[in-house]
Amino acid sequence: MACSMQLMLLVAWQCAAWAAGGRLPHSTVHQATEAADCNPGSFGARGDNRTDDTVSIQRAIQACAGPRGGAVRLRAPGTYLSMPLTLPSHSTLVVEVGAVLIASPNIHAWPNSSHGQYCHTTPYEAKDPVYVPQLANFLWIGDTTDVTITGGGVIDGQGWRWWPLRKLPGDYWHNCRPKLVAGSNISHLVIRNITLRSSPMYVTALHELDGATITHVTIDSNPGYGYDSAPNTDGFNINGRNIYIGQSSVANGDDCVPIGPNSSNITVEDLTCTRGNGVVPIIWSQPGVIEDVVFRRIKMVSTHTAIAVKSLPSYLGTVRNILWEDIEIHDARGSAIMFNMFRQSDTSASVHTASQRDAEMSRTGLMRLMNCTIRNVIVTGAVKAGEFLCGNGTHECDGIRMENVTMSGVADGWTCQGDVDGTASDCAPQPCFT
């Protein structure tokens, strides 16, 4: 009877394989994939925080990439010291709980990008920008599909070694520092259950995404918080379509979730942002459209701004169909709500005189905001309720709706400039455009 049962199971298994076109059933393939040996230790990695493990880790990544490859697993306990790494298509990087993938402290030997990346050494909006090779990002995942980063461990960029360089003359160290996890033209990306710590610049810079799920990620710029200590350490700096970010936290020195053009169908929810800026569609450098974005159940604590849209005078673009709902804002160090269409700085900044502001506002027709809703927002503490700084043209801020927005402990009220079209209900204090 036992032999007959085994024969029946064997026949059933062979039939399933035949039905799948001669391949193993999907579940069997998945088990084989997970069983592959992709331990960088087998390629010589030491994980002792002294040995340069770059070559060993990269060899493991290359050996195990592919549709039938396996996960590259940095095992705990271990601190794996590395220079920049590249994740190709169909690869999985697992940093186990208790393991750390840490960037080399030898920043003066850090290489330039080998992926054709450039950065500008001139200020934003320069008429004749000057470009130079970009320093290599720590984890590069450009031009890929089906990449996963996970495991419960830590990826540490040792950003605190880089941040003081931002204060040197010129803009090279403003714009050219490495990002922690970066890439463009990426489809089917998963980042989950990982801590991203102390990035030299943007923590993630993920552009031209098409299908991404980012959950249970902790971003922490320890030991520096706020722009003066950890400059340009954006949390989830993204653009693309069909993106989900949730169940995560960001403590950094710049924007929590800046979304650039061209972007659509994005949901950001169940997120805590601390010490940097808030969640913000941002028209920056390249022109384009940001549309159909939902920010939901976001808590912002001691951020400078919180709910925001921002741009600079010469930038072109449209932001439309954006929803912020169920938002908590506590102790904002600037404006709780800032729709700043023509410059990044607050109106209270000392570098902007009244005549300078008027001159900036006269540069109209460059940016449009359409159909944005802010509802169910509680603010407890802010320097200013909010600002709607729009141009003087027609319909440049059109269709703003505010519902059930209540504020307490706010030192200053609202400011509206330019053509602001909106409605408000159950708001205290009442916005300036009503």
Short mmCIF file of C-alpha atoms in Angstrom, two decimals:
data_model
loop_
_atom_site.label_atom_id
_atom_site.label_comp_id
_atom_site.label_asym_id
_atom_site.label_seq_id
_atom_site.Cartn_x
_atom_site.Cartn_y
_atom_site.Cartn_z
CA MET A 1 0.00 0.00 0.00
CA ALA A 2 2.85 2.39 0.86
CA CYS A 3 4.58 1.64 -2.47
CA SER A 4 1.33 2.28 -4.36
CA MET A 5 0.85 5.61 -2.59
CA GLN A 6 4.42 6.69 -3.41
CA LEU A 7 3.86 5.73 -7.05
CA MET A 8 0.65 7.74 -7.19
CA LEU A 9 2.40 10.81 -5.71
CA LEU A 10 5.27 10.47 -8.21
CA VAL A 11 2.87 10.28 -11.15
CA ALA A 12 0.92 13.30 -9.86
CA TRP A 13 4.14 15.28 -9.50
CA GLN A 14 5.25 14.38 -13.04
CA CYS A 15 1.85 15.34 -14.44
CA ALA A 16 2.03 18.69 -12.72
CA ALA A 17 5.48 19.26 -14.18
CA TRP A 18 4.26 18.26 -17.66
CA ALA A 19 1.25 20.58 -17.37
CA ALA A 20 3.60 23.41 -16.50
CA GLY A 21 5.43 22.89 -19.78
CA GLY A 22 8.08 20.59 -18.43
CA ARG A 23 8.88 22.82 -15.48
CA LEU A 24 8.43 22.22 -11.80
CA PRO A 25 5.27 23.66 -10.24
CA HIS A 26 5.70 27.23 -8.96
CA SER A 27 5.85 26.30 -5.29
CA THR A 28 8.67 23.81 -5.97
CA VAL A 29 10.65 26.41 -7.93
CA HIS A 30 10.23 28.86 -5.05
CA GLN A 31 11.56 26.33 -2.57
CA ALA A 32 14.55 25.58 -4.81
CA THR A 33 15.23 29.31 -5.15
CA GLU A 34 15.28 29.88 -1.42
CA ALA A 35 17.57 26.89 -0.91
CA ALA A 36 20.37 28.28 -3.13
CA ASP A 37 23.71 28.96 -1.37
CA CYS A 38 24.31 32.69 -1.61
CA ASN A 39 26.24 33.21 1.58
CA PRO A 40 28.94 35.87 0.96
CA GLY A 41 30.98 34.00 3.55
CA SER A 42 31.42 31.27 0.96
CA PHE A 43 33.08 33.89 -1.26
CA GLY A 44 35.39 35.14 1.49
CA ALA A 45 33.35 37.75 3.38
CA ARG A 46 34.40 38.07 7.02
CA GLY A 47 31.79 40.38 8.56
CA ASP A 48 34.30 41.59 11.16
CA ASN A 49 33.97 45.37 10.53
CA ARG A 50 37.67 45.45 9.55
CA THR A 51 37.97 43.42 6.34
CA ASP A 52 36.79 45.01 3.09
CA ASP A 53 34.03 42.59 2.06
CA THR A 54 33.06 44.42 -1.15
CA VAL A 55 34.38 41.88 -3.64
CA SER A 56 33.02 38.89 -1.72
CA ILE A 57 29.53 40.37 -1.41
CA GLN A 58 29.42 41.45 -5.05
CA ARG A 59 30.54 38.00 -6.21
CA ALA A 60 27.76 36.42 -4.18
CA ILE A 61 25.25 38.85 -5.67
CA GLN A 62 26.35 38.08 -9.23
CA ALA A 63 26.43 34.34 -8.61
CA CYS A 64 22.92 34.23 -7.23
CA ALA A 65 21.09 36.79 -9.39
CA GLY A 66 18.61 35.62 -11.99
CA PRO A 67 15.05 34.26 -12.10
CA ARG A 68 16.19 30.97 -10.54
CA GLY A 69 18.84 32.47 -8.25
CA GLY A 70 18.71 32.79 -4.50
CA ALA A 71 18.87 35.35 -1.75
CA VAL A 72 22.24 36.84 -0.83
CA ARG A 73 22.16 36.51 2.94
CA LEU A 74 24.38 38.57 5.24
CA ARG A 75 24.29 36.40 8.30
CA ALA A 76 24.22 37.51 11.92
CA PRO A 77 26.13 38.34 13.91
CA GLY A 78 28.33 40.33 11.57
CA THR A 79 29.23 43.81 10.38
CA TYR A 80 30.10 43.70 6.69
CA LEU A 81 32.30 46.58 5.57
CA SER A 82 31.88 47.54 1.93
CA MET A 83 32.42 50.08 -0.81
CA PRO A 84 29.55 50.59 -3.33
CA LEU A 85 27.57 47.53 -4.47
CA THR A 86 25.26 46.86 -7.42
CA LEU A 87 22.09 44.74 -7.27
CA PRO A 88 21.10 43.41 -10.73
CA SER A 89 17.69 42.20 -11.84
CA HIS A 90 16.12 39.22 -10.08
CA SER A 91 18.19 39.61 -6.94
CA THR A 92 17.36 39.54 -3.24
CA LEU A 93 19.54 41.00 -0.52
CA VAL A 94 18.79 39.75 3.00
CA VAL A 95 20.50 41.51 5.89
CA GLU A 96 19.59 39.39 8.89
CA VAL A 97 18.55 40.74 12.27
CA GLY A 98 21.82 41.39 14.08
CA ALA A 99 23.77 41.94 10.86
CA VAL A 100 24.94 45.30 9.49
CA LEU A 101 25.99 46.18 5.95
CA ILE A 102 28.11 49.27 6.54
CA ALA A 103 29.75 51.71 4.13
CA SER A 104 33.52 52.03 4.19
CA PRO A 105 34.83 54.88 6.38
CA ASN A 106 37.43 55.67 3.70
CA ILE A 107 35.41 58.43 2.11
CA HIS A 108 38.39 60.01 0.34
CA ALA A 109 38.84 56.80 -1.67
CA TRP A 110 35.16 56.61 -2.54
CA PRO A 111 34.80 56.03 -6.30
CA ASN A 112 32.76 57.91 -8.85
CA SER A 113 29.70 56.21 -10.27
CA SER A 114 30.29 53.55 -12.90
CA HIS A 115 26.70 53.91 -14.11
CA GLY A 116 27.01 57.19 -16.00
CA GLN A 117 25.63 59.40 -13.23
CA TYR A 118 26.40 63.10 -13.00
CA CYS A 119 25.67 65.86 -10.50
CA HIS A 120 25.80 69.62 -10.81
CA THR A 121 28.27 71.82 -8.97
CA THR A 122 26.27 74.98 -9.54
CA PRO A 123 23.32 76.32 -7.50
CA TYR A 124 19.72 75.34 -8.18
CA GLU A 125 18.25 77.18 -11.18
CA ALA A 126 21.68 78.09 -12.58
CA LYS A 127 21.32 79.20 -16.19
CA ASP A 128 24.46 77.33 -17.22
CA PRO A 129 24.79 74.38 -14.84
CA VAL A 130 28.11 72.60 -14.60
CA TYR A 131 28.02 68.79 -14.32
CA VAL A 132 30.68 66.44 -12.99
CA PRO A 133 30.72 62.68 -12.28
CA GLN A 134 28.53 61.70 -9.34
CA LEU A 135 30.06 59.80 -6.44
CA ALA A 136 28.84 56.21 -6.48
CA ASN A 137 25.76 55.39 -4.45
CA PHE A 138 26.16 52.71 -1.80
CA LEU A 139 23.52 50.33 -3.19
CA TRP A 140 22.73 50.82 -6.88
CA ILE A 141 19.69 49.10 -8.42
CA GLY A 142 19.28 50.96 -11.70
CA ASP A 143 17.77 49.48 -14.90
CA THR A 144 16.43 46.47 -13.04
CA THR A 145 13.36 44.37 -12.45
CA ASP A 146 12.40 42.15 -9.52
CA VAL A 147 14.75 43.33 -6.76
CA THR A 148 14.12 42.81 -3.03
CA ILE A 149 15.94 44.23 0.00
CA THR A 150 14.85 42.78 3.33
CA GLY A 151 15.91 40.79 6.39
CA GLY A 152 15.41 42.89 9.53
CA GLY A 153 19.02 44.08 9.76
CA VAL A 154 20.73 47.43 9.16
CA ILE A 155 22.25 49.16 6.13
CA ASP A 156 24.48 51.97 7.43
CA GLY A 157 25.99 54.66 5.20
CA GLN A 158 28.14 56.32 7.89
CA GLY A 159 26.71 59.62 6.71
CA TRP A 160 28.05 61.49 9.70
CA ARG A 161 31.48 61.29 8.07
CA TRP A 162 30.11 63.10 4.99
CA TRP A 163 27.73 65.70 6.41
CA PRO A 164 30.39 68.27 7.50
CA LEU A 165 31.59 68.45 3.87
CA ARG A 166 28.29 70.15 2.97
CA LYS A 167 29.59 73.29 4.68
CA LEU A 168 32.64 73.61 2.43
CA PRO A 169 32.56 76.33 -0.28
CA GLY A 170 30.77 75.55 -3.53
CA ASP A 171 27.98 73.13 -4.36
CA TYR A 172 29.88 69.91 -5.07
CA TRP A 173 29.34 68.51 -1.59
CA HIS A 174 25.75 69.73 -1.62
CA ASN A 175 24.79 67.74 -4.70
CA CYS A 176 27.34 64.97 -5.26
CA ARG A 177 27.46 62.98 -2.02
CA PRO A 178 26.46 59.28 -2.28
CA LYS A 179 22.89 58.16 -1.68
CA LEU A 180 22.30 55.06 0.41
CA VAL A 181 19.90 53.12 -1.90
CA ALA A 182 19.47 54.54 -5.38
CA GLY A 183 18.54 53.72 -8.94
CA SER A 184 16.35 54.61 -11.89
CA ASN A 185 14.23 52.68 -14.38
CA ILE A 186 13.18 50.07 -11.82
CA SER A 187 10.19 47.73 -11.97
CA HIS A 188 8.84 45.37 -9.31
CA LEU A 189 10.89 46.63 -6.38
CA VAL A 190 10.32 45.45 -2.80
CA ILE A 191 12.00 47.00 0.23
CA ARG A 192 10.67 45.73 3.53
CA ASN A 193 11.66 45.02 7.11
CA ILE A 194 15.00 46.82 7.04
CA THR A 195 16.68 49.76 8.83
CA LEU A 196 18.40 52.37 6.65
CA ARG A 197 20.74 54.40 8.83
CA SER A 198 22.96 57.46 8.50
CA SER A 199 22.96 58.13 4.77
CA PRO A 200 25.52 60.58 3.32
CA MET A 201 22.73 62.23 1.29
CA TYR A 202 19.27 60.99 0.25
CA VAL A 203 18.45 57.76 2.04
CA THR A 204 16.59 56.44 -0.98
CA ALA A 205 16.69 58.01 -4.44
CA LEU A 206 14.44 55.75 -6.50
CA HIS A 207 13.31 57.18 -9.80
CA GLU A 208 11.28 56.00 -12.77
CA LEU A 209 9.71 53.33 -10.60
CA ASP A 210 7.03 51.11 -12.09
CA GLY A 211 5.60 48.98 -9.32
CA ALA A 212 7.20 49.30 -5.90
CA THR A 213 6.23 48.19 -2.39
CA ILE A 214 8.13 49.70 0.54
CA THR A 215 6.94 48.64 4.00
CA HIS A 216 8.21 48.29 7.56
CA VAL A 217 11.28 50.37 6.84
CA THR A 218 13.00 52.41 9.55
CA ILE A 219 14.98 55.41 8.30
CA ASP A 220 17.20 56.97 10.95
CA SER A 221 19.86 59.61 10.38
CA ASN A 222 21.34 59.03 13.82
CA PRO A 223 23.51 60.70 15.09
CA GLY A 224 22.28 63.80 13.22
CA TYR A 225 18.76 65.20 12.92
CA GLY A 226 17.55 68.34 11.18
CA TYR A 227 19.07 70.04 8.15
CA ASP A 228 22.00 71.64 9.98
CA SER A 229 23.19 68.29 11.32
CA ALA A 230 22.18 65.89 8.52
CA PRO A 231 21.68 67.97 5.35
CA ASN A 232 19.80 66.65 2.32
CA THR A 233 18.97 63.32 3.98
CA ASP A 234 15.60 62.90 2.26
CA GLY A 235 13.77 59.77 3.38
CA PHE A 236 11.84 58.24 0.47
CA ASN A 237 12.85 60.42 -2.50
CA ILE A 238 10.89 58.84 -5.34
CA ASN A 239 9.13 59.28 -8.60
CA GLY A 240 7.23 56.87 -10.82
CA ARG A 241 3.92 55.05 -10.78
CA ASN A 242 2.11 52.30 -8.92
CA ILE A 243 3.99 52.79 -5.65
CA TYR A 244 3.02 51.88 -2.10
CA ILE A 245 4.88 53.11 0.99
CA GLY A 246 3.55 52.17 4.42
CA GLN A 247 4.09 51.09 8.01
CA SER A 248 7.41 52.90 8.24
CA SER A 249 9.19 55.70 10.10
CA VAL A 250 11.60 58.44 9.07
CA ALA A 251 13.83 60.49 11.40
CA ASN A 252 16.11 62.60 9.25
CA GLY A 253 17.28 66.05 8.24
CA ASP A 254 15.21 66.90 5.16
CA ASP A 255 11.98 65.91 3.38
CA CYS A 256 10.30 62.78 4.72
CA VAL A 257 8.63 61.67 1.46
CA PRO A 258 9.40 63.99 -1.47
CA ILE A 259 7.63 62.85 -4.64
CA GLY A 260 8.88 64.29 -7.89
CA PRO A 261 7.58 64.41 -11.45
CA ASN A 262 6.49 62.38 -13.35
CA SER A 263 4.50 60.39 -10.81
CA SER A 264 1.05 58.83 -10.50
CA ASN A 265 -0.94 56.29 -8.49
CA ILE A 266 1.04 56.53 -5.24
CA THR A 267 -0.17 55.75 -1.72
CA VAL A 268 1.79 56.70 1.39
CA GLU A 269 0.19 55.67 4.68
CA ASP A 270 0.80 54.71 8.31
CA LEU A 271 4.03 56.67 8.49
CA THR A 272 5.81 58.72 11.18
CA CYS A 273 8.09 61.60 10.16
CA THR A 274 10.38 63.21 12.73
CA ARG A 275 12.75 66.17 12.76
CA GLY A 276 13.12 66.84 9.02
CA ASN A 277 10.33 68.09 6.76
CA GLY A 278 7.00 66.56 5.90
CA VAL A 279 5.38 64.71 2.99
CA VAL A 280 5.58 66.75 -0.14
CA PRO A 281 4.95 66.63 -3.89
CA ILE A 282 7.89 68.61 -5.23
CA ILE A 283 8.46 70.02 -8.70
CA TRP A 284 12.24 70.09 -8.78
CA SER A 285 14.65 70.40 -11.71
CA GLN A 286 12.82 68.35 -14.35
CA PRO A 287 9.37 69.44 -15.55
CA GLY A 288 6.36 67.17 -15.37
CA VAL A 289 3.17 66.13 -13.59
CA ILE A 290 2.52 64.70 -10.13
CA GLU A 291 -0.99 63.29 -9.84
CA ASP A 292 -3.23 60.84 -8.00
CA VAL A 293 -1.29 60.68 -4.74
CA VAL A 294 -2.72 59.78 -1.31
CA PHE A 295 -1.03 60.60 2.01
CA ARG A 296 -3.01 58.89 4.77
CA ARG A 297 -2.53 58.38 8.51
CA ILE A 298 0.73 60.31 8.71
CA LYS A 299 2.14 61.58 12.01
CA MET A 300 4.70 64.39 11.85
CA VAL A 301 6.65 65.42 14.96
CA SER A 302 9.01 68.41 15.19
CA THR A 303 9.30 68.67 11.42
CA HIS A 304 9.95 72.07 9.88
CA THR A 305 7.04 71.97 7.46
CA ALA A 306 4.46 69.19 7.42
CA ILE A 307 1.84 69.15 4.64
CA ALA A 308 3.52 70.83 1.70
CA VAL A 309 3.90 71.36 -2.02
CA LYS A 310 7.00 73.18 -3.15
CA SER A 311 8.96 74.30 -6.17
CA LEU A 312 11.31 77.06 -7.30
CA PRO A 313 10.54 79.97 -9.62
CA SER A 314 12.01 78.62 -12.84
CA TYR A 315 10.62 75.09 -12.54
CA LEU A 316 7.70 73.91 -14.69
CA GLY A 317 5.04 71.43 -13.68
CA THR A 318 1.57 70.52 -12.47
CA VAL A 319 0.48 68.99 -9.16
CA ARG A 320 -3.08 67.65 -9.19
CA ASN A 321 -5.43 65.25 -7.47
CA ILE A 322 -3.52 65.02 -4.18
CA LEU A 323 -5.17 63.94 -0.91
CA TRP A 324 -3.85 64.37 2.63
CA GLU A 325 -6.15 62.80 5.21
CA ASP A 326 -6.04 61.69 8.84
CA ILE A 327 -2.88 63.64 9.59
CA GLU A 328 -1.31 64.55 12.96
CA ILE A 329 1.15 67.45 13.19
CA HIS A 330 2.94 68.15 16.47
CA ASP A 331 5.33 71.03 17.20
CA ALA A 332 6.03 72.08 13.62
CA ARG A 333 9.08 74.36 13.56
CA GLY A 334 7.67 76.30 10.60
CA SER A 335 4.35 76.24 8.75
CA ALA A 336 2.03 73.31 9.39
CA ILE A 337 0.76 73.65 5.81
CA MET A 338 2.90 75.21 3.09
CA PHE A 339 1.95 75.36 -0.57
CA ASN A 340 4.98 77.23 -1.82
CA MET A 341 4.81 77.31 -5.56
CA PHE A 342 7.62 79.70 -6.37
CA ARG A 343 10.33 79.33 -3.75
CA GLN A 344 11.35 76.90 -1.08
CA SER A 345 11.93 79.27 1.84
CA ASP A 346 9.23 80.43 4.25
CA THR A 347 8.00 84.03 3.97
CA SER A 348 9.44 84.60 7.43
CA ALA A 349 13.00 83.87 6.23
CA SER A 350 15.18 86.91 6.75
CA VAL A 351 16.77 86.59 3.30
CA HIS A 352 13.47 87.53 1.64
CA THR A 353 12.57 91.19 1.88
CA ALA A 354 9.14 92.39 0.81
CA SER A 355 10.52 93.65 -2.50
CA GLN A 356 12.27 90.33 -3.13
CA ARG A 357 9.06 88.45 -2.45
CA ASP A 358 7.13 90.70 -4.84
CA ALA A 359 9.74 90.18 -7.52
CA GLU A 360 9.57 86.44 -7.11
CA MET A 361 5.78 86.40 -7.16
CA SER A 362 5.76 88.34 -10.43
CA ARG A 363 7.32 85.36 -12.19
CA THR A 364 4.04 83.65 -12.99
CA GLY A 365 2.78 80.90 -15.20
CA LEU A 366 5.44 78.37 -14.29
CA MET A 367 3.66 76.05 -11.88
CA ARG A 368 0.05 74.88 -11.36
CA LEU A 369 -1.71 73.26 -8.43
CA MET A 370 -5.12 71.65 -9.04
CA ASN A 371 -7.63 69.69 -6.96
CA CYS A 372 -5.82 69.14 -3.69
CA THR A 373 -7.73 68.08 -0.56
CA ILE A 374 -6.62 68.33 3.08
CA ARG A 375 -8.99 66.75 5.58
CA ASN A 376 -9.12 65.39 9.09
CA VAL A 377 -5.97 67.12 10.31
CA ILE A 378 -5.02 67.88 13.92
CA VAL A 379 -2.21 70.34 14.63
CA THR A 380 -0.86 70.77 18.17
CA GLY A 381 1.88 73.36 18.02
CA ALA A 382 3.34 75.19 15.03
CA VAL A 383 5.14 78.45 14.32
CA LYS A 384 2.57 79.28 11.64
CA ALA A 385 -0.76 77.81 10.55
CA GLY A 386 0.04 77.85 6.88
CA GLU A 387 0.90 79.54 3.63
CA PHE A 388 -0.58 79.40 0.16
CA LEU A 389 1.95 81.19 -2.01
CA CYS A 390 0.72 81.14 -5.58
CA GLY A 391 1.45 83.21 -8.65
CA ASN A 392 -0.60 86.11 -9.90
CA GLY A 393 -1.78 84.32 -13.02
CA THR A 394 -5.13 82.60 -13.52
CA HIS A 395 -5.88 79.22 -11.90
CA GLU A 396 -2.36 78.63 -10.59
CA CYS A 397 -3.72 77.33 -7.28
CA ASP A 398 -7.13 75.97 -8.20
CA GLY A 399 -9.50 73.69 -6.32
CA ILE A 400 -7.96 73.57 -2.84
CA ARG A 401 -10.31 71.96 -0.32
CA MET A 402 -9.83 71.90 3.43
CA GLU A 403 -12.17 69.90 5.69
CA ASN A 404 -12.02 69.38 9.44
CA VAL A 405 -8.60 70.94 10.03
CA THR A 406 -8.13 72.07 13.64
CA MET A 407 -5.09 73.76 15.13
CA SER A 408 -3.98 74.71 18.63
CA GLY A 409 -0.78 76.21 19.96
CA VAL A 410 -0.08 78.02 16.69
CA ALA A 411 1.89 81.27 17.01
CA ASP A 412 0.91 82.86 13.69
CA GLY A 413 -2.03 82.51 11.29
CA TRP A 414 -2.40 82.12 7.55
CA THR A 415 -0.78 83.86 4.58
CA CYS A 416 -2.21 83.85 1.05
CA GLN A 417 -0.47 85.38 -1.94
CA GLY A 418 -1.47 85.40 -5.57
CA ASP A 419 -4.40 83.60 -7.16
CA VAL A 420 -5.68 81.10 -4.56
CA ASP A 421 -8.99 79.34 -5.24
CA GLY A 422 -10.32 77.14 -2.47
CA THR A 423 -13.04 76.19 -0.01
CA ALA A 424 -12.91 75.28 3.68
CA SER A 425 -15.31 73.75 6.17
CA ASP A 426 -14.94 72.98 9.89
CA CYS A 427 -11.49 74.56 10.04
CA ALA A 428 -9.99 76.51 12.94
CA PRO A 429 -8.44 78.93 12.36
CA GLN A 430 -10.19 79.62 9.08
CA PRO A 431 -7.80 79.66 6.08
CA CYS A 432 -7.10 82.95 4.35
CA PHE A 433 -8.59 82.00 0.97
CA THR A 434 -12.19 81.75 2.25
#
